[in-house]
mmCIF file of C-alpha atoms in Angstrom:
data_model
loop_
_atom_site.group_PDB
_atom_site.id
_atom_site.type_symbol
_atom_site.label_atom_id
_atom_site.label_comp_id
_atom_site.label_asym_id
_atom_site.label_seq_id
_atom_site.Cartn_x
_atom_site.Cartn_y
_atom_site.Cartn_z
ATOM 1 C CA MET D 1 16.522 8.310 20.138
ATOM 2 C CA GLN D 2 14.839 10.723 22.522
ATOM 3 C CA LYS D 3 16.908 11.326 25.666
ATOM 4 C CA TYR D 4 14.087 12.192 28.075
ATOM 5 C CA HIS D 5 10.553 10.926 28.854
ATOM 6 C CA GLN D 6 7.524 11.636 31.070
ATOM 7 C CA ASN D 7 9.397 11.250 34.350
ATOM 8 C CA ASP D 8 11.743 14.053 33.303
ATOM 9 C CA VAL D 9 8.971 16.659 33.673
ATOM 10 C CA LYS D 10 7.598 17.981 36.997
ATOM 11 C CA ILE D 11 4.114 19.517 37.005
ATOM 12 C CA ILE D 12 4.182 21.766 40.085
ATOM 13 C CA GLU D 13 0.712 23.224 39.704
ATOM 14 C CA LYS D 14 -2.146 22.918 37.189
ATOM 15 C CA THR D 15 -4.781 25.675 37.364
ATOM 16 C CA PRO D 16 -7.985 25.587 35.298
ATOM 17 C CA ILE D 17 -8.629 28.829 33.395
ATOM 18 C CA ARG D 18 -11.682 27.602 31.497
ATOM 19 C CA GLU D 19 -13.326 24.199 31.417
ATOM 20 C CA GLY D 20 -15.721 23.158 28.654
ATOM 21 C CA PHE D 21 -15.581 21.829 25.083
ATOM 22 C CA LEU D 22 -12.268 23.661 24.881
ATOM 23 C CA SER D 23 -10.579 23.587 28.286
ATOM 24 C CA ILE D 24 -7.572 25.757 29.046
ATOM 25 C CA TYR D 25 -5.144 25.164 31.925
ATOM 26 C CA LYS D 26 -2.158 27.100 33.258
ATOM 27 C CA LEU D 27 0.764 24.877 34.203
ATOM 28 C CA GLN D 28 3.733 25.641 36.392
ATOM 29 C CA LEU D 29 6.394 23.105 35.483
ATOM 30 C CA GLN D 30 10.051 22.328 34.981
ATOM 31 C CA HIS D 31 11.889 19.720 32.974
ATOM 32 C CA ARG D 32 15.332 18.278 32.526
ATOM 33 C CA LEU D 33 17.730 20.199 30.329
ATOM 34 C CA PHE D 34 19.947 18.394 27.840
ATOM 35 C CA ALA D 35 22.951 19.301 29.965
ATOM 36 C CA GLY D 36 21.408 17.224 32.771
ATOM 37 C CA GLU D 37 20.175 19.781 35.335
ATOM 38 C CA TRP D 38 16.591 20.953 35.798
ATOM 39 C CA SER D 39 15.140 24.032 34.115
ATOM 40 C CA PRO D 40 13.813 26.938 36.179
ATOM 41 C CA VAL D 41 10.073 26.731 36.980
ATOM 42 C CA PHE D 42 8.124 28.329 34.137
ATOM 43 C CA GLU D 43 4.478 28.730 33.048
ATOM 44 C CA ARG D 44 2.666 27.420 29.986
ATOM 45 C CA GLU D 45 -0.993 27.535 29.006
ATOM 46 C CA VAL D 46 -2.372 24.436 27.304
ATOM 47 C CA MET D 47 -5.721 23.741 25.630
ATOM 48 C CA ASP D 48 -7.325 20.354 26.102
ATOM 49 C CA ARG D 49 -10.007 19.499 23.530
ATOM 50 C CA GLY D 50 -9.725 15.721 23.652
ATOM 51 C CA HIS D 51 -8.442 13.458 20.891
ATOM 52 C CA ALA D 52 -9.819 12.770 17.433
ATOM 53 C CA VAL D 53 -9.884 10.234 14.617
ATOM 54 C CA VAL D 54 -9.825 10.967 10.870
ATOM 55 C CA VAL D 55 -10.933 8.449 8.219
ATOM 56 C CA LEU D 56 -10.172 8.624 4.504
ATOM 57 C CA PRO D 57 -12.884 6.586 2.741
ATOM 58 C CA TYR D 58 -11.177 5.149 -0.330
ATOM 59 C CA ASP D 59 -12.866 3.068 -3.037
ATOM 60 C CA PRO D 60 -10.074 1.051 -4.749
ATOM 61 C CA SER D 61 -12.436 -0.391 -7.377
ATOM 62 C CA ASN D 62 -13.175 3.077 -8.724
ATOM 63 C CA ASP D 63 -10.015 4.831 -7.513
ATOM 64 C CA ALA D 64 -12.247 7.346 -5.743
ATOM 65 C CA LEU D 65 -12.311 9.168 -2.417
ATOM 66 C CA VAL D 66 -15.328 10.292 -0.407
ATOM 67 C CA VAL D 67 -14.791 13.943 0.533
ATOM 68 C CA LEU D 68 -16.920 15.983 2.913
ATOM 69 C CA GLU D 69 -17.831 19.661 2.696
ATOM 70 C CA GLN D 70 -18.871 21.384 5.941
ATOM 71 C CA PHE D 71 -18.748 24.645 7.834
ATOM 72 C CA ARG D 72 -15.836 25.221 10.246
ATOM 73 C CA VAL D 73 -15.923 28.205 12.603
ATOM 74 C CA GLY D 74 -12.134 28.322 12.884
ATOM 75 C CA ALA D 75 -11.900 29.139 9.187
ATOM 76 C CA LEU D 76 -13.989 32.316 9.334
ATOM 77 C CA ASP D 77 -11.020 34.699 9.386
ATOM 78 C CA THR D 78 -9.081 33.143 6.510
ATOM 79 C CA GLY D 79 -10.685 35.256 3.770
ATOM 80 C CA ALA D 80 -11.658 32.060 1.960
ATOM 81 C CA SER D 81 -14.797 29.964 2.300
ATOM 82 C CA PRO D 82 -15.282 28.560 5.810
ATOM 83 C CA TRP D 83 -16.949 25.511 4.194
ATOM 84 C CA LEU D 84 -13.950 23.201 4.083
ATOM 85 C CA LEU D 85 -13.225 20.114 2.002
ATOM 86 C CA GLU D 86 -12.105 17.389 4.349
ATOM 87 C CA PHE D 87 -12.526 13.746 5.335
ATOM 88 C CA VAL D 88 -14.552 11.954 7.975
ATOM 89 C CA ALA D 89 -13.513 13.000 11.449
ATOM 90 C CA GLY D 90 -14.760 12.934 15.011
ATOM 91 C CA MET D 91 -13.877 13.077 18.665
ATOM 92 C CA TYR D 92 -13.831 10.239 21.178
ATOM 93 C CA ASP D 93 -17.131 10.014 23.086
ATOM 94 C CA SER D 94 -15.493 8.433 26.151
ATOM 95 C CA HIS D 95 -12.126 7.242 27.475
ATOM 96 C CA ASP D 96 -13.264 3.654 26.923
ATOM 97 C CA GLU D 97 -13.838 4.092 23.192
ATOM 98 C CA THR D 98 -11.113 2.849 20.864
ATOM 99 C CA ALA D 99 -9.847 4.721 17.821
ATOM 100 C CA GLU D 100 -11.318 1.998 15.601
ATOM 101 C CA GLN D 101 -14.744 2.390 17.233
ATOM 102 C CA VAL D 102 -14.639 6.156 16.646
ATOM 103 C CA ALA D 103 -13.638 5.553 13.026
ATOM 104 C CA HIS D 104 -16.586 3.208 12.328
ATOM 105 C CA ARG D 105 -19.080 5.461 14.118
ATOM 106 C CA GLU D 106 -18.005 8.623 12.342
ATOM 107 C CA LEU D 107 -17.805 6.904 8.936
ATOM 108 C CA GLU D 108 -21.476 6.001 9.203
ATOM 109 C CA GLU D 109 -22.627 9.297 10.736
ATOM 110 C CA GLU D 110 -20.757 11.585 8.321
ATOM 111 C CA ALA D 111 -20.712 9.627 5.078
ATOM 112 C CA GLY D 112 -23.396 6.927 5.467
ATOM 113 C CA LEU D 113 -20.776 4.229 4.943
ATOM 114 C CA THR D 114 -19.567 1.067 6.616
ATOM 115 C CA THR D 115 -16.367 -0.882 6.088
ATOM 116 C CA ASP D 116 -14.923 -4.296 6.800
ATOM 117 C CA SER D 117 -11.463 -3.078 5.858
ATOM 118 C CA LEU D 118 -10.158 -0.355 8.170
ATOM 119 C CA HIS D 119 -6.394 0.321 8.110
ATOM 120 C CA TYR D 120 -4.374 2.382 10.599
ATOM 121 C CA ALA D 121 -2.130 4.963 8.941
ATOM 122 C CA LEU D 122 -0.512 7.216 11.558
ATOM 123 C CA THR D 123 -0.986 9.333 14.678
ATOM 124 C CA TYR D 124 0.230 12.878 15.112
ATOM 125 C CA LEU D 125 -0.031 15.815 17.540
ATOM 126 C CA SER D 126 -1.852 18.708 15.862
ATOM 127 C CA THR D 127 -0.280 21.667 17.713
ATOM 128 C CA PRO D 128 1.791 20.398 20.651
ATOM 129 C CA GLY D 129 3.138 23.837 21.510
ATOM 130 C CA GLY D 130 -0.174 24.651 23.188
ATOM 131 C CA CYS D 131 -2.754 21.918 22.623
ATOM 132 C CA THR D 132 -3.014 18.314 23.834
ATOM 133 C CA GLU D 133 -4.976 17.045 20.794
ATOM 134 C CA LYS D 134 -3.795 13.769 19.252
ATOM 135 C CA ILE D 135 -5.204 12.689 15.885
ATOM 136 C CA SER D 136 -5.186 9.148 14.548
ATOM 137 C CA ILE D 137 -5.720 8.634 10.810
ATOM 138 C CA PHE D 138 -7.260 5.544 9.176
ATOM 139 C CA ILE D 139 -7.933 4.462 5.611
ATOM 140 C CA ALA D 140 -11.318 2.807 5.132
ATOM 141 C CA LEU D 141 -11.876 0.768 2.003
ATOM 142 C CA VAL D 142 -15.482 1.413 0.930
ATOM 143 C CA ASP D 143 -18.001 1.080 -1.872
ATOM 144 C CA SER D 144 -18.366 4.766 -2.744
ATOM 145 C CA SER D 145 -21.667 4.171 -4.558
ATOM 146 C CA LYS D 146 -23.255 3.660 -1.149
ATOM 147 C CA ALA D 147 -22.152 7.063 0.217
ATOM 148 C CA ALA D 148 -24.850 9.439 1.451
ATOM 149 C CA ARG D 149 -25.395 12.695 -0.427
ATOM 150 C CA HIS D 150 -25.991 14.660 2.782
ATOM 151 C CA ALA D 151 -25.081 13.532 6.302
ATOM 152 C CA GLY D 152 -24.220 14.616 9.836
ATOM 153 C CA LEU D 153 -26.038 14.719 13.138
ATOM 154 C CA ALA D 154 -28.520 17.528 13.655
ATOM 155 C CA THR D 155 -27.960 17.188 17.401
ATOM 156 C CA GLU D 156 -24.324 18.219 16.801
ATOM 157 C CA ASN D 157 -25.307 20.972 14.324
ATOM 158 C CA GLU D 158 -23.632 19.054 11.518
ATOM 159 C CA ASP D 159 -24.690 19.770 7.929
ATOM 160 C CA ILE D 160 -22.429 17.772 5.624
ATOM 161 C CA ARG D 161 -22.390 17.636 1.850
ATOM 162 C CA VAL D 162 -20.808 14.391 0.607
ATOM 163 C CA HIS D 163 -18.768 14.228 -2.613
ATOM 164 C CA VAL D 164 -17.417 11.144 -4.400
ATOM 165 C CA LEU D 165 -14.403 12.252 -6.444
ATOM 166 C CA PRO D 166 -11.697 10.523 -8.498
ATOM 167 C CA PHE D 167 -8.502 10.196 -6.509
ATOM 168 C CA GLY D 168 -6.605 12.342 -9.039
ATOM 169 C CA ASP D 169 -9.151 15.144 -8.713
ATOM 170 C CA VAL D 170 -8.737 15.170 -4.938
ATOM 171 C CA VAL D 171 -4.954 15.429 -5.331
ATOM 172 C CA GLN D 172 -5.479 18.383 -7.678
ATOM 173 C CA LEU D 173 -7.653 20.058 -5.014
ATOM 174 C CA LEU D 174 -4.831 19.555 -2.541
ATOM 175 C CA GLU D 175 -2.240 21.023 -4.892
ATOM 176 C CA ALA D 176 -4.533 23.995 -5.582
ATOM 177 C CA GLY D 177 -4.824 24.721 -1.860
ATOM 178 C CA LYS D 178 -8.535 23.846 -1.776
ATOM 179 C CA ILE D 179 -7.898 21.105 0.800
ATOM 180 C CA ASN D 180 -6.200 23.127 3.518
ATOM 181 C CA ASN D 181 -6.884 21.579 6.937
ATOM 182 C CA ALA D 182 -4.030 19.686 8.532
ATOM 183 C CA ALA D 183 -5.638 16.313 9.103
ATOM 184 C CA SER D 184 -6.882 16.068 5.507
ATOM 185 C CA VAL D 185 -3.564 17.210 4.059
ATOM 186 C CA ILE D 186 -1.564 14.763 6.157
ATOM 187 C CA GLY D 187 -3.947 11.871 5.545
ATOM 188 C CA LEU D 188 -4.093 12.441 1.776
ATOM 189 C CA GLN D 189 -0.324 12.777 1.480
ATOM 190 C CA TRP D 190 0.087 9.532 3.445
ATOM 191 C CA LEU D 191 -2.346 7.778 1.131
ATOM 192 C CA GLN D 192 -0.465 9.081 -1.919
ATOM 193 C CA LEU D 193 2.682 7.421 -0.571
ATOM 194 C CA HIS D 194 1.002 4.124 0.351
ATOM 195 C CA LYS D 195 -1.907 3.874 -2.142
ATOM 196 C CA ARG D 196 -0.478 0.901 -4.027
ATOM 197 C CA GLN D 197 -0.949 -1.431 -1.053
ATOM 198 C CA PHE D 198 -4.727 -0.821 -1.157
ATOM 199 C CA GLU D 199 -5.342 -1.103 -4.888
ATOM 200 C CA ASP D 200 -5.489 -4.904 -4.943
ATOM 201 C CA LEU D 201 -7.399 -5.423 -1.669
#
């Protein structure tokens, strides 16, 4: 359906503004217009923070989800608690790591769980107007009775409280605005739409 692709963009110059965990670059670029000609050269700043994987640990036997509670610095100015309710998530450690490998690693580190049944849900761009981050979401079928109570890596300053909650209770938290980060909202809504396919696995 889309008319244009990667070769319809010209990156004229890419200048680093800041490089680190969050890297910011200034781009001079132009792209094809829908009328066919090229746009004028213009500038955009873009943040590169790498890509991430999110895992929803779902226990079909008990119709329960494993939900994490942890501090997020980006939520400090919201007026609400910066300890968010969310699901397992983590960044790629290297370009050679697959999304599935990230999912298994983070599931164990953040929830103390393993799975033999990992299912791809979807991939989305979190804020493509100014950030390169791509997030892939998976559903992991787990035995929630084996979940840790506290988890996270001290070396990454993670302090995670682990909850096992009935699926319906988690949906109520979503509807009450208590689950308010994009990856968790998107993942949970996807699971609501497709939950039936996991109930008999």
